[in-house]
mmCIF file of C-alpha atoms in Angstrom:
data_model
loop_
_atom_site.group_PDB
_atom_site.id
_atom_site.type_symbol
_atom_site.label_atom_id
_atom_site.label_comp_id
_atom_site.label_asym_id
_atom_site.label_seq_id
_atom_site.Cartn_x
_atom_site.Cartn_y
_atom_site.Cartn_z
ATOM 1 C CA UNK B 20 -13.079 -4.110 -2.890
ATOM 2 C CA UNK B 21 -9.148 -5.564 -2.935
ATOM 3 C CA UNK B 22 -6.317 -4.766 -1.455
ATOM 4 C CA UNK B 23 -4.070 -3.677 -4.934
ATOM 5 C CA UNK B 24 -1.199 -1.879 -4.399
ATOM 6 C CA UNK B 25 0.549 -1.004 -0.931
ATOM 7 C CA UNK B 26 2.881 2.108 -1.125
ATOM 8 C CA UNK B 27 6.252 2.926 0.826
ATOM 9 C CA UNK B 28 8.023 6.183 1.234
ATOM 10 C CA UNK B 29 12.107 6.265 1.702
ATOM 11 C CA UNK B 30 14.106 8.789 1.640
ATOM 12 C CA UNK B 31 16.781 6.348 -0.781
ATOM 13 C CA UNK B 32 14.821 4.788 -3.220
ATOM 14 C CA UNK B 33 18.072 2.981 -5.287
ATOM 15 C CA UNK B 34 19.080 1.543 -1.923
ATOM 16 C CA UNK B 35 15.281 0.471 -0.349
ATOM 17 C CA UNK B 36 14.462 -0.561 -4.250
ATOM 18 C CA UNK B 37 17.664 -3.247 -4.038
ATOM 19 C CA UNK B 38 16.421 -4.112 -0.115
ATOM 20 C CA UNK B 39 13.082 -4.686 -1.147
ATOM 21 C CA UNK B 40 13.312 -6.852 -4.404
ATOM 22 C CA UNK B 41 16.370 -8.603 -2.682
ATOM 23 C CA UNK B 42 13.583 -10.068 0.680
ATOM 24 C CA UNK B 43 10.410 -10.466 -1.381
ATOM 25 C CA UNK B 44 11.824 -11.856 -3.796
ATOM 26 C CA UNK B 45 10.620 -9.446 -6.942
ATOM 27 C CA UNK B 46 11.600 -7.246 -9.473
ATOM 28 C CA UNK B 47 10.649 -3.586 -10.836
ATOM 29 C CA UNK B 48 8.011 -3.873 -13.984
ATOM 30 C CA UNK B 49 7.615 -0.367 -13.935
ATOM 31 C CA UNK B 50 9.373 3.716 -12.948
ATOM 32 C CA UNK B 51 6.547 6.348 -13.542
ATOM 33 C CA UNK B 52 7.827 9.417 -14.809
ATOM 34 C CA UNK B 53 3.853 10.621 -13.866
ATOM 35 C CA UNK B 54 4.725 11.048 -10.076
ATOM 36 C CA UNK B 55 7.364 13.568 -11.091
ATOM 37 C CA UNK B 56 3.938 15.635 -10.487
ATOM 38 C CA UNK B 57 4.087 15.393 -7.109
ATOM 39 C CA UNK B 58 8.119 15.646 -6.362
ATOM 40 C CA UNK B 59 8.722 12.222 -6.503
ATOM 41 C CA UNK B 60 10.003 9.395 -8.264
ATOM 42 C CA UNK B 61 9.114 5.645 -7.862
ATOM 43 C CA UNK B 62 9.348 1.495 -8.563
ATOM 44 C CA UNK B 63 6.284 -0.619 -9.129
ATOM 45 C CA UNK B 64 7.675 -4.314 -8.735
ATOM 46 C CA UNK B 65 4.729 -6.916 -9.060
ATOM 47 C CA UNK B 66 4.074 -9.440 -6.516
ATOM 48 C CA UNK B 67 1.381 -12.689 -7.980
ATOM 49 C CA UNK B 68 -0.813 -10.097 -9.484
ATOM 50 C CA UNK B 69 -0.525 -7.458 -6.758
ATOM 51 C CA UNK B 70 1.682 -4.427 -6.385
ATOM 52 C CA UNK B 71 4.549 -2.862 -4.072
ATOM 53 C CA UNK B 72 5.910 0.536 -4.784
ATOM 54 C CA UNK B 73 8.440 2.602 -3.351
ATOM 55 C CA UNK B 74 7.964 6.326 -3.832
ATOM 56 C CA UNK B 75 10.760 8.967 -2.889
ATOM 57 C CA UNK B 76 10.754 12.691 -2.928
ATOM 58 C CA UNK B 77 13.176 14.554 -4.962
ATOM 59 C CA UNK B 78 12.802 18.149 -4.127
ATOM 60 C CA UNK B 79 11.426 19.935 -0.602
ATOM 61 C CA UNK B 80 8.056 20.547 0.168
ATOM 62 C CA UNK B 81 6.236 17.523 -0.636
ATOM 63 C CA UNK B 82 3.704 15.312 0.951
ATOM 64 C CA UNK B 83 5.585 12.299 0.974
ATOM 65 C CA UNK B 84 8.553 14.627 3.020
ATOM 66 C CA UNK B 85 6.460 15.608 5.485
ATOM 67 C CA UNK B 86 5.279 12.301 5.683
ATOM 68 C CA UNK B 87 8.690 10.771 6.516
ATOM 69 C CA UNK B 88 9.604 13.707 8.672
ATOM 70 C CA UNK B 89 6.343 13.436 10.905
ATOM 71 C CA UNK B 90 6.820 9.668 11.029
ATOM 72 C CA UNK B 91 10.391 9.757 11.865
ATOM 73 C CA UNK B 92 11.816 7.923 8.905
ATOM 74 C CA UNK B 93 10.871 5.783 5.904
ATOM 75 C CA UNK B 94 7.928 3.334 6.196
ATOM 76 C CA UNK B 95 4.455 2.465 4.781
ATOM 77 C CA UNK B 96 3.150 5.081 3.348
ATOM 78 C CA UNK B 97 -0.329 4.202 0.881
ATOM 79 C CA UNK B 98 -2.686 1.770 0.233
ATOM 80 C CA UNK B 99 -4.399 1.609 -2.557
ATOM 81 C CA UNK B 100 -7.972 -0.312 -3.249
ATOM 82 C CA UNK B 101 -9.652 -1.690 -6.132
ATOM 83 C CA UNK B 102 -13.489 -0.895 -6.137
ATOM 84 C CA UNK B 103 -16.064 -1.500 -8.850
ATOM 85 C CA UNK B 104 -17.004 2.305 -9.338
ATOM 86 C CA UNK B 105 -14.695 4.678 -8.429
ATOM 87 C CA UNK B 106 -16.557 7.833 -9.556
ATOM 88 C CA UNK B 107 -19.507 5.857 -7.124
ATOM 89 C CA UNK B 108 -16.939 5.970 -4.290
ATOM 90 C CA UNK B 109 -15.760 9.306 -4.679
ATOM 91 C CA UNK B 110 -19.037 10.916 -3.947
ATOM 92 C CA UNK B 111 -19.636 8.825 -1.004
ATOM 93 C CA UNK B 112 -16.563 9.160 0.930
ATOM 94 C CA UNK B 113 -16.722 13.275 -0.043
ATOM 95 C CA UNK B 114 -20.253 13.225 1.164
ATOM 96 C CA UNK B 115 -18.967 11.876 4.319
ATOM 97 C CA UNK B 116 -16.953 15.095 4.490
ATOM 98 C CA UNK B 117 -13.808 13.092 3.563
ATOM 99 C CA UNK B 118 -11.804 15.274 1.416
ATOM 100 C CA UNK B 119 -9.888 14.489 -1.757
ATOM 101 C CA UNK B 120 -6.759 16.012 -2.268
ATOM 102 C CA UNK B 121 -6.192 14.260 -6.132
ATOM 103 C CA UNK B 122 -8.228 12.667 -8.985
ATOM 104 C CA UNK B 123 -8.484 11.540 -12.258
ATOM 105 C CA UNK B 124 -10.749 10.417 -14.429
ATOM 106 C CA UNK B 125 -9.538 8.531 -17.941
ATOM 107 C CA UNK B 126 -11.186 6.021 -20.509
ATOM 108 C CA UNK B 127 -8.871 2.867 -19.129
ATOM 109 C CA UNK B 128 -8.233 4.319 -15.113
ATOM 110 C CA UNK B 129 -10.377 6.107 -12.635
ATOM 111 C CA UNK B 130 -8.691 7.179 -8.943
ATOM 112 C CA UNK B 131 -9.395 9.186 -5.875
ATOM 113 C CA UNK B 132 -6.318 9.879 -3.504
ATOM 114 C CA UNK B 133 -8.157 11.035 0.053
ATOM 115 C CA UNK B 134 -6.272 13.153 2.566
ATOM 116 C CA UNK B 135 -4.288 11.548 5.092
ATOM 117 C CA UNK B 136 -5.613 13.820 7.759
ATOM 118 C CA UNK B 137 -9.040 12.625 7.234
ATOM 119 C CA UNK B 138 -7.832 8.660 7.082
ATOM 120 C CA UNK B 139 -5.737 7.595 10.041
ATOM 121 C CA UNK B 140 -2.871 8.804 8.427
ATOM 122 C CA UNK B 141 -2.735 7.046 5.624
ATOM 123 C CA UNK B 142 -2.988 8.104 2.419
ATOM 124 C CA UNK B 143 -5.959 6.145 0.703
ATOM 125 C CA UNK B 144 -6.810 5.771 -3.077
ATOM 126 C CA UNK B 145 -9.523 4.240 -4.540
ATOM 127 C CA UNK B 146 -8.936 3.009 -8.071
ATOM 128 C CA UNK B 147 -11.351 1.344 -10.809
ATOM 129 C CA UNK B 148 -9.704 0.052 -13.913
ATOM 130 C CA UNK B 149 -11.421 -0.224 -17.376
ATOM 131 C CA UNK B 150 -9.763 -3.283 -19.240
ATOM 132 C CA UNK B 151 -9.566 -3.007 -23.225
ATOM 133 C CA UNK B 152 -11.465 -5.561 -25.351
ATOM 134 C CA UNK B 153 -9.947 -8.660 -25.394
ATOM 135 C CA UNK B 154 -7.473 -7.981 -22.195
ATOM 136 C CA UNK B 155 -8.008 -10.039 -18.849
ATOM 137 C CA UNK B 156 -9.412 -7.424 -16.365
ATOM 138 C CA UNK B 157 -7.708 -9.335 -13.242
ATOM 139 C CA UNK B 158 -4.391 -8.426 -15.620
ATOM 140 C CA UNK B 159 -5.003 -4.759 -16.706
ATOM 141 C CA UNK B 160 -3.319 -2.405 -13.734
ATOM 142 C CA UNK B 161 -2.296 0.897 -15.497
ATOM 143 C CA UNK B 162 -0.187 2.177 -12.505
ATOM 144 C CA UNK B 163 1.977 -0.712 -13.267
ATOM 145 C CA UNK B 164 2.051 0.103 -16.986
ATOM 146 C CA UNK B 165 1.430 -2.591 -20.127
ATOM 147 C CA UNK B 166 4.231 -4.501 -19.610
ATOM 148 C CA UNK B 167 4.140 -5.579 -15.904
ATOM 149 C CA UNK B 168 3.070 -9.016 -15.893
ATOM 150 C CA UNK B 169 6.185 -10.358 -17.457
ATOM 151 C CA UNK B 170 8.218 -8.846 -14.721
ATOM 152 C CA UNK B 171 6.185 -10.281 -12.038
ATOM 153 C CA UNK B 172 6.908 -13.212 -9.934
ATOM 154 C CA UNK B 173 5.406 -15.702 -7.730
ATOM 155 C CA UNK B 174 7.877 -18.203 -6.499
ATOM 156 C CA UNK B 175 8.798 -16.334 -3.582
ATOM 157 C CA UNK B 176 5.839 -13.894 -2.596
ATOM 158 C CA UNK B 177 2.325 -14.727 -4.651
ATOM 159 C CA UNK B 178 0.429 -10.969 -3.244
ATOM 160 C CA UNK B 179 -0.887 -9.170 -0.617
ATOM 161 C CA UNK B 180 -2.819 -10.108 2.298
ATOM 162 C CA UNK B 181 -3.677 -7.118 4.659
ATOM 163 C CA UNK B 182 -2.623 -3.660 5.848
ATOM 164 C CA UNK B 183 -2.153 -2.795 9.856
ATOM 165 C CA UNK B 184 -2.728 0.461 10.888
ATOM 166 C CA UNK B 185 -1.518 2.350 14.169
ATOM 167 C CA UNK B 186 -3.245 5.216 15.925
ATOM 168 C CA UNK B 187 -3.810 6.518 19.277
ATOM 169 C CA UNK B 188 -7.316 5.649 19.438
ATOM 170 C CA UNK B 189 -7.020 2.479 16.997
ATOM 171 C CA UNK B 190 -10.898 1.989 17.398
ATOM 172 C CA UNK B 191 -12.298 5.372 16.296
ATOM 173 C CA UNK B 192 -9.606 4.947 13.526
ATOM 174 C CA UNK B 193 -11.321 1.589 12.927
ATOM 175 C CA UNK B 194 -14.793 3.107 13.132
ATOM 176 C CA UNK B 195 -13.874 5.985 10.360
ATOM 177 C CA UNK B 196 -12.298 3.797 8.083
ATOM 178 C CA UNK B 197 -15.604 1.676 8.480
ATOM 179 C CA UNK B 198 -17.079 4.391 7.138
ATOM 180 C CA UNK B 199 -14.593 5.735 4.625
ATOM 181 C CA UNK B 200 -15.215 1.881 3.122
ATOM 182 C CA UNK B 201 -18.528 1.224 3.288
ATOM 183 C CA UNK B 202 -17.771 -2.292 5.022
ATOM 184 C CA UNK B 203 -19.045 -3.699 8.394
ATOM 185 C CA UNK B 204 -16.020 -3.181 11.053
ATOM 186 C CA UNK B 205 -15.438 -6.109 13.283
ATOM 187 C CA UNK B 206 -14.296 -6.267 16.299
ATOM 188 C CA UNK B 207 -14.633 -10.227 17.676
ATOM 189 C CA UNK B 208 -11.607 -11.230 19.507
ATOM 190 C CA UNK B 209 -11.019 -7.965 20.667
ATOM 191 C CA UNK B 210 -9.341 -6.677 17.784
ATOM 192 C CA UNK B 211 -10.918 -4.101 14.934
ATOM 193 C CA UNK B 212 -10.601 -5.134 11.435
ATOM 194 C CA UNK B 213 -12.505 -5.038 8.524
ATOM 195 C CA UNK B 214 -12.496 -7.216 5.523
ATOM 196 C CA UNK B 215 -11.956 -6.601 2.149
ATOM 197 C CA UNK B 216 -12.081 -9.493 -0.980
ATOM 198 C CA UNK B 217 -8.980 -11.653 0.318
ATOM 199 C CA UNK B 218 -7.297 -9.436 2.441
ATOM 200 C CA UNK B 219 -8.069 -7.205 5.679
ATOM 201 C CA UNK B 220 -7.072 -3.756 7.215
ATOM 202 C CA UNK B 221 -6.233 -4.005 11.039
ATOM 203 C CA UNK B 222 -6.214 -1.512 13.633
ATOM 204 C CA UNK B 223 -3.895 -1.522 16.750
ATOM 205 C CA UNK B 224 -2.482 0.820 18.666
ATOM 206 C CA UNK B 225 0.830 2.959 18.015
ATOM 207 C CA UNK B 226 3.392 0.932 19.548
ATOM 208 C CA UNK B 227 6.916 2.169 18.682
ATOM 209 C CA UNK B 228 6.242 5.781 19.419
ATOM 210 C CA UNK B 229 5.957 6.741 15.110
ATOM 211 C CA UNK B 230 2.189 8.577 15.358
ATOM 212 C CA UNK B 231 -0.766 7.630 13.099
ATOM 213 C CA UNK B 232 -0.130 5.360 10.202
ATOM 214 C CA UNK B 233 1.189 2.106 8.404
ATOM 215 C CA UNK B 234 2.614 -0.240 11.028
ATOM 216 C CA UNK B 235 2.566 -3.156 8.655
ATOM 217 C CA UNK B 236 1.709 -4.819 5.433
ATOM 218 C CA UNK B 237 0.953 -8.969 5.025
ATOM 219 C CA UNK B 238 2.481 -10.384 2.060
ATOM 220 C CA UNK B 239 1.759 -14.253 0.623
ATOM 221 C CA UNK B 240 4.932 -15.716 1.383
ATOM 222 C CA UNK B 241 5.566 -18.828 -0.937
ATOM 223 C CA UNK B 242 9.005 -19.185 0.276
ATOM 224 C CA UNK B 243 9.147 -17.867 4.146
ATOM 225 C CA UNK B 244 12.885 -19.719 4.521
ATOM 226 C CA UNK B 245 14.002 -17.401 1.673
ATOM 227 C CA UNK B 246 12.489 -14.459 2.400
ATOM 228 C CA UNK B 247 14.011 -14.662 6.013
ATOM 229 C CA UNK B 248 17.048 -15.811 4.995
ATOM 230 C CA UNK B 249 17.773 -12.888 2.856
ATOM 231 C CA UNK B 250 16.612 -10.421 5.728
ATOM 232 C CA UNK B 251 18.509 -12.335 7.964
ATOM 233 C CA UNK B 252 22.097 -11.237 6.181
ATOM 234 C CA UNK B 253 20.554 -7.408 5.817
ATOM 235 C CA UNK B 254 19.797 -7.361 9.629
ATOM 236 C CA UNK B 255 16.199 -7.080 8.451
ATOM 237 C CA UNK B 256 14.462 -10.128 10.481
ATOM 238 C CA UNK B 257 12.518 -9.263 12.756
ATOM 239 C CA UNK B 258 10.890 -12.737 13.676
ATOM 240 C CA UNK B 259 9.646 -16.220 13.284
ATOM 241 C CA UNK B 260 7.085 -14.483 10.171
ATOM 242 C CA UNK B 261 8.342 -10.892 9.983
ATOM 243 C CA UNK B 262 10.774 -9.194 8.187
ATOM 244 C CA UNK B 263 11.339 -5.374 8.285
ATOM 245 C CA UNK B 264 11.297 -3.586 4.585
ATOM 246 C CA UNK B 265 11.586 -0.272 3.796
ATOM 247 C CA UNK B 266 11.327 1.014 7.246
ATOM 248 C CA UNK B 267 8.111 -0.930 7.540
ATOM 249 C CA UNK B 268 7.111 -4.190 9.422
ATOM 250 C CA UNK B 269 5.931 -7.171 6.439
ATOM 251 C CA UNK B 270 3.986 -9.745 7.766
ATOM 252 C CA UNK B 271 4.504 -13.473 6.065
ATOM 253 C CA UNK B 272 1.380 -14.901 5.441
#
């Protein structure tokens, strides 16, 4: 189970598109006229062989609205997981009375989204990918289209490290996403956290006031100097190893 793809929502996706590839460091492989679906449009920009997208609504009455509305402007917004056997996954986390609110089932791409009211607030998907003959598996990510991995870089940010989550009661939030998982939660140091393959979901509580959700993604930082350098001149730094993106918190790991 990896960490894939992390997922913002903004309500100006030109302007948090230029902020984002402008601090990290990386550069759109990919617009999805597929989300259209849903009200929205979107970037994929590659980071290593891992994934940031920015999703924005374009007409009222969509999820990822309410979404900024309830959390009080743009921000984190989705993470989405790599697992062996999606189809698998889906009927465990539905058994668990964890609802699914989309799906889709295809020769080269399997995906469950889950309901954000069941999962901390977050929107959750878990995705398996079916590589064609002859085509690295680590390198076939069909959200990100055929043509990603000449757009991606790594000399700046090299992937993604972890996801923190806020909620009132950041241990039952812990506990449920346990769960949701199938992984064992732990909880040494005092802190809740559970592990995935080279990454980690955390659990804290909501500090700046914005309800149940993403607080913060990690990112690989290659070149930290850079990174804060450019979010330095956008007002975006927000310490010795954080930068703010996309009305969301990026750890430099």
């Amino acid at each position: 189970m990896k960490l894939r793809q992390c997922v913002f929502v903004c309500g100006d996706l030109e302007s948090s598109r230029e902020e984002l590839c402008d601090i990290l460091g990386i550069d759109v492989a990919y617009r999805d006229p597929g989300v259209a679906k849903w009200g929205l449009v979107n970037v994929v920009c590659p980071t290593g062989h891992d994934f940031l997208e920015i999703v924005t609504p374009f007409q009222q009455g969509t999820s990822a609205g309410r979404y900024i509305e309830r959390r009080k402007g743009d921000g984190g917004y989705m993470v989405i997981l790599q697992v062996a056997d999606a189809a698998a996954e889906r009927k465990r986390v539905t058994d668990l009375g964890i609802r699914a609110v989309a799906q889709k089932d295809l020769p080269e791409y399997q995906y469950t989204h889950f309901h954000p009211s069941d999962t901390a607030g977050v929107l959750l998907s878990l995705d398996t990918t079916f590589a064609p003959k002859g085509v690295d598996p680590a390198l076939w990510w069909p959200p990100a289209e055929k043509g990603w991995l000449k757009h991606a870089r790594s000399d700046v940010t090299n992937g993604l490290a972890g996801v923190e989550i806020q909620h009132p009661d950041s241990a039952a939030a812990a506990a449920s996403w346990a769960k949701i998982l199938g992984r064992p939660l732990d909880t040494s140091g005092g802190g809740n956290r559970i592990k995935l393959d080279g990454s980690e979901i955390r659990f804290v509580a909501d500090r700046d006031g914005r309800g149940q959700g993403v607080s913060a993604y990690d990112v690989k930082a290659v070149n930290k100097d850079k990174i804060l350098a450019a979010a330095e001149k956008r007002g975006k730094k927000r310490g010795p190893s954080q930068v703010e993106v996309c009305g969301c918190r990026i750890n430099l790991v």
